[in-house]
XYZ file of N, CA and C in Angstrom:
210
model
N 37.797 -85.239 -110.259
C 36.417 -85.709 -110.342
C 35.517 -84.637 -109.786
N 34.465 -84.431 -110.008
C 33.271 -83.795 -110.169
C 32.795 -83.743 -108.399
N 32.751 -82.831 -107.593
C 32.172 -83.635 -106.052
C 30.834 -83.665 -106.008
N 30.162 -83.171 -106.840
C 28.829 -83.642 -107.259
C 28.644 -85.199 -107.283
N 29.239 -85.666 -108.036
C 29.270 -87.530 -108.777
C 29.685 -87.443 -107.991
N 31.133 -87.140 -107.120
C 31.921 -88.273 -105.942
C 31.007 -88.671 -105.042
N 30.299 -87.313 -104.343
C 29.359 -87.726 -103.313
C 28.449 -88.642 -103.415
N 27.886 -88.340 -105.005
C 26.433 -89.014 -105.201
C 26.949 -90.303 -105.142
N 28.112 -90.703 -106.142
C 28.728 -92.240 -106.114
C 29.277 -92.824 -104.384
N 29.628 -91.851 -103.956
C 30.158 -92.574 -102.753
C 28.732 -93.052 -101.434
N 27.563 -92.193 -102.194
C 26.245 -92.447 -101.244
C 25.997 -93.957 -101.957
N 25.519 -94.000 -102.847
C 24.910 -95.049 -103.705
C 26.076 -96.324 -103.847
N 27.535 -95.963 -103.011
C 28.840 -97.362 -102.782
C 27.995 -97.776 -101.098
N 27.558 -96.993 -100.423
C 26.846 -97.017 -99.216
C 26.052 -98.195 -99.232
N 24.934 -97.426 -100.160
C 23.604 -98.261 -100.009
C 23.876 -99.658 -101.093
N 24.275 -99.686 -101.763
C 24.989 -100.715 -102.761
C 25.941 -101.651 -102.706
N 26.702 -101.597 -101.703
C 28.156 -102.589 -101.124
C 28.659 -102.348 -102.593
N 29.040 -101.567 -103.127
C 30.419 -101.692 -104.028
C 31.715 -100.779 -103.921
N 32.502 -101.168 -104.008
C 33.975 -100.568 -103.966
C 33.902 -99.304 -104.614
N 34.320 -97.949 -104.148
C 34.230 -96.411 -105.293
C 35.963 -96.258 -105.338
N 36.171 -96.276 -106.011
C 37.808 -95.674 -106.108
C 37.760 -94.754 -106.754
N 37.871 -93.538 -106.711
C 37.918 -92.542 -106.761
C 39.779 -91.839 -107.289
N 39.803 -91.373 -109.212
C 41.140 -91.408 -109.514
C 41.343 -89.950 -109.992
N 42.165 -88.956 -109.162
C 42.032 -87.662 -109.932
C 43.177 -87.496 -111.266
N 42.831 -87.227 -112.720
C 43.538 -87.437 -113.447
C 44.781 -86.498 -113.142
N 44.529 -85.261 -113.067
C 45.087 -83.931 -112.264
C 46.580 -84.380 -111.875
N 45.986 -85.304 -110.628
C 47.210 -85.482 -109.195
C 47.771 -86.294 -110.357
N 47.553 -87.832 -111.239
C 47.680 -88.350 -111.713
C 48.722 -87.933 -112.348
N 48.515 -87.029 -113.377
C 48.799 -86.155 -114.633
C 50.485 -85.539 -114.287
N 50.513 -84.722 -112.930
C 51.316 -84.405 -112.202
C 52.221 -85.298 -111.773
N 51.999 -86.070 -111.490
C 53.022 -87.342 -111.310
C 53.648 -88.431 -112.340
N 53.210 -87.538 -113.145
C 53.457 -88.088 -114.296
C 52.977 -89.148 -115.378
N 51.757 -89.511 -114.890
C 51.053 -90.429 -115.525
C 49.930 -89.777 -116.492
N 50.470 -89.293 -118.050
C 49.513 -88.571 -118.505
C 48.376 -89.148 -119.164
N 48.509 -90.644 -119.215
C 47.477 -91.698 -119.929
C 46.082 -91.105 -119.561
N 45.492 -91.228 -118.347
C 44.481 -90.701 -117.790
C 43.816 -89.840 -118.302
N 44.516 -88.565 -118.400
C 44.118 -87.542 -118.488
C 43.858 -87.196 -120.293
N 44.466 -87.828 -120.895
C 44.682 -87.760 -122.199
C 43.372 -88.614 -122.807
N 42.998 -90.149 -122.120
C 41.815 -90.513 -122.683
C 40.522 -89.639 -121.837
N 40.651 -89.536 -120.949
C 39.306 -88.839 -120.120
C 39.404 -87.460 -120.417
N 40.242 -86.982 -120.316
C 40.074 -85.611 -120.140
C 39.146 -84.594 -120.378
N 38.342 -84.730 -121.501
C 37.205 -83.993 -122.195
C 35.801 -84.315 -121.791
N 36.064 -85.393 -120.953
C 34.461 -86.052 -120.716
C 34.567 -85.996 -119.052
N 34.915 -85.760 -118.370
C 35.173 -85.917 -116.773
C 33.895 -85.268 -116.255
N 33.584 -86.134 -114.827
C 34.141 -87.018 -114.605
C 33.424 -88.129 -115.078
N 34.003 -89.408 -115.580
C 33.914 -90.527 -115.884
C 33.685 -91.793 -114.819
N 32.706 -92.606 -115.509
C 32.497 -93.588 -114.395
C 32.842 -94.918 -115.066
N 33.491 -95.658 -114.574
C 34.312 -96.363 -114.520
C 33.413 -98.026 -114.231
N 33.355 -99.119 -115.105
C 32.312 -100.399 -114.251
C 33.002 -101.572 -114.985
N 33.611 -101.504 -113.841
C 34.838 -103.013 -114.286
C 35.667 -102.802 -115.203
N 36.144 -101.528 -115.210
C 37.083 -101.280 -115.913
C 36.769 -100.744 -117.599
N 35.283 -100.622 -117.264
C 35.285 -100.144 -118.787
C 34.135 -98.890 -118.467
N 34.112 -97.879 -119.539
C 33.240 -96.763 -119.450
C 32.171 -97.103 -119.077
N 31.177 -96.693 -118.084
C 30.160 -96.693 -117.980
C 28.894 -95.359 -118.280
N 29.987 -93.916 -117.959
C 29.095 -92.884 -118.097
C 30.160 -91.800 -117.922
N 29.670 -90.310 -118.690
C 30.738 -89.526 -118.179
C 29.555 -88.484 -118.306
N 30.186 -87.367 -117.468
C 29.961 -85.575 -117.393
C 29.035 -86.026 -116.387
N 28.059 -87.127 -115.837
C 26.722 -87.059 -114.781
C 27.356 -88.996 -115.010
N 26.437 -88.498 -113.311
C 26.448 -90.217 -113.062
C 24.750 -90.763 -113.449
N 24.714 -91.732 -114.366
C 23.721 -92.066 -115.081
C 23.208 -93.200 -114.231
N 23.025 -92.678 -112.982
C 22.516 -93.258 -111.794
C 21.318 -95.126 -111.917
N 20.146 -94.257 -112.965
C 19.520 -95.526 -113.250
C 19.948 -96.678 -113.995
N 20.786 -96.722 -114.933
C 21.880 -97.154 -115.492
C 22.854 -97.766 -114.975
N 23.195 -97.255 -113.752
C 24.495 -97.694 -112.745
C 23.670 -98.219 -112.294
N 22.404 -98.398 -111.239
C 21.711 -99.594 -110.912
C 21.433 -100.603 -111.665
N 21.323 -100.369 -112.288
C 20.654 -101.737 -113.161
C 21.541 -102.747 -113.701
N 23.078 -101.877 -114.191
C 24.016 -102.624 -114.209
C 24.771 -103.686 -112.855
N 24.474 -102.616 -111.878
C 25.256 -103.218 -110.820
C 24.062 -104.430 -110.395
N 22.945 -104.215 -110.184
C 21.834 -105.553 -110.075
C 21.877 -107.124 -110.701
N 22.915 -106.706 -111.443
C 23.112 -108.320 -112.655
C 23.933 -109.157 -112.162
């Protein structure tokens, strides 16, 4: 993941009360789990909102609020 987005996401899990889990496809990939890396790979890093895409390459910050507000 991007430490640009990690940080920005892990400020805005701060001010927001939501959970950041944070998944490197990489370490992932290496251990043998190449699923990850095979759907994300080209778009990283990817943001993730309940399990379904929310945004990739930038965290689409106003977007991620507004979703998480509902």
């Amino acid at each position: 993941m991007c430490l640009a987005a990690q940080a920005r996401l892990g400020a805005l899990a701060a001010e927001l009360a939501f959970v950041l889990k944070v998944t490197d496809v990489d370490v992932a990939a290496a251990a043998g789990h190449n699923a990850l890396r095979a759907e994300f790979g080209d778009r990283l890093p990817v943001v993730l909102l309940d399990g379904a895409e929310h945004s990739y390459w930038e965290v689409d910050e106003p977007r991620l609020r507004a979703d998480l507000a509902r």
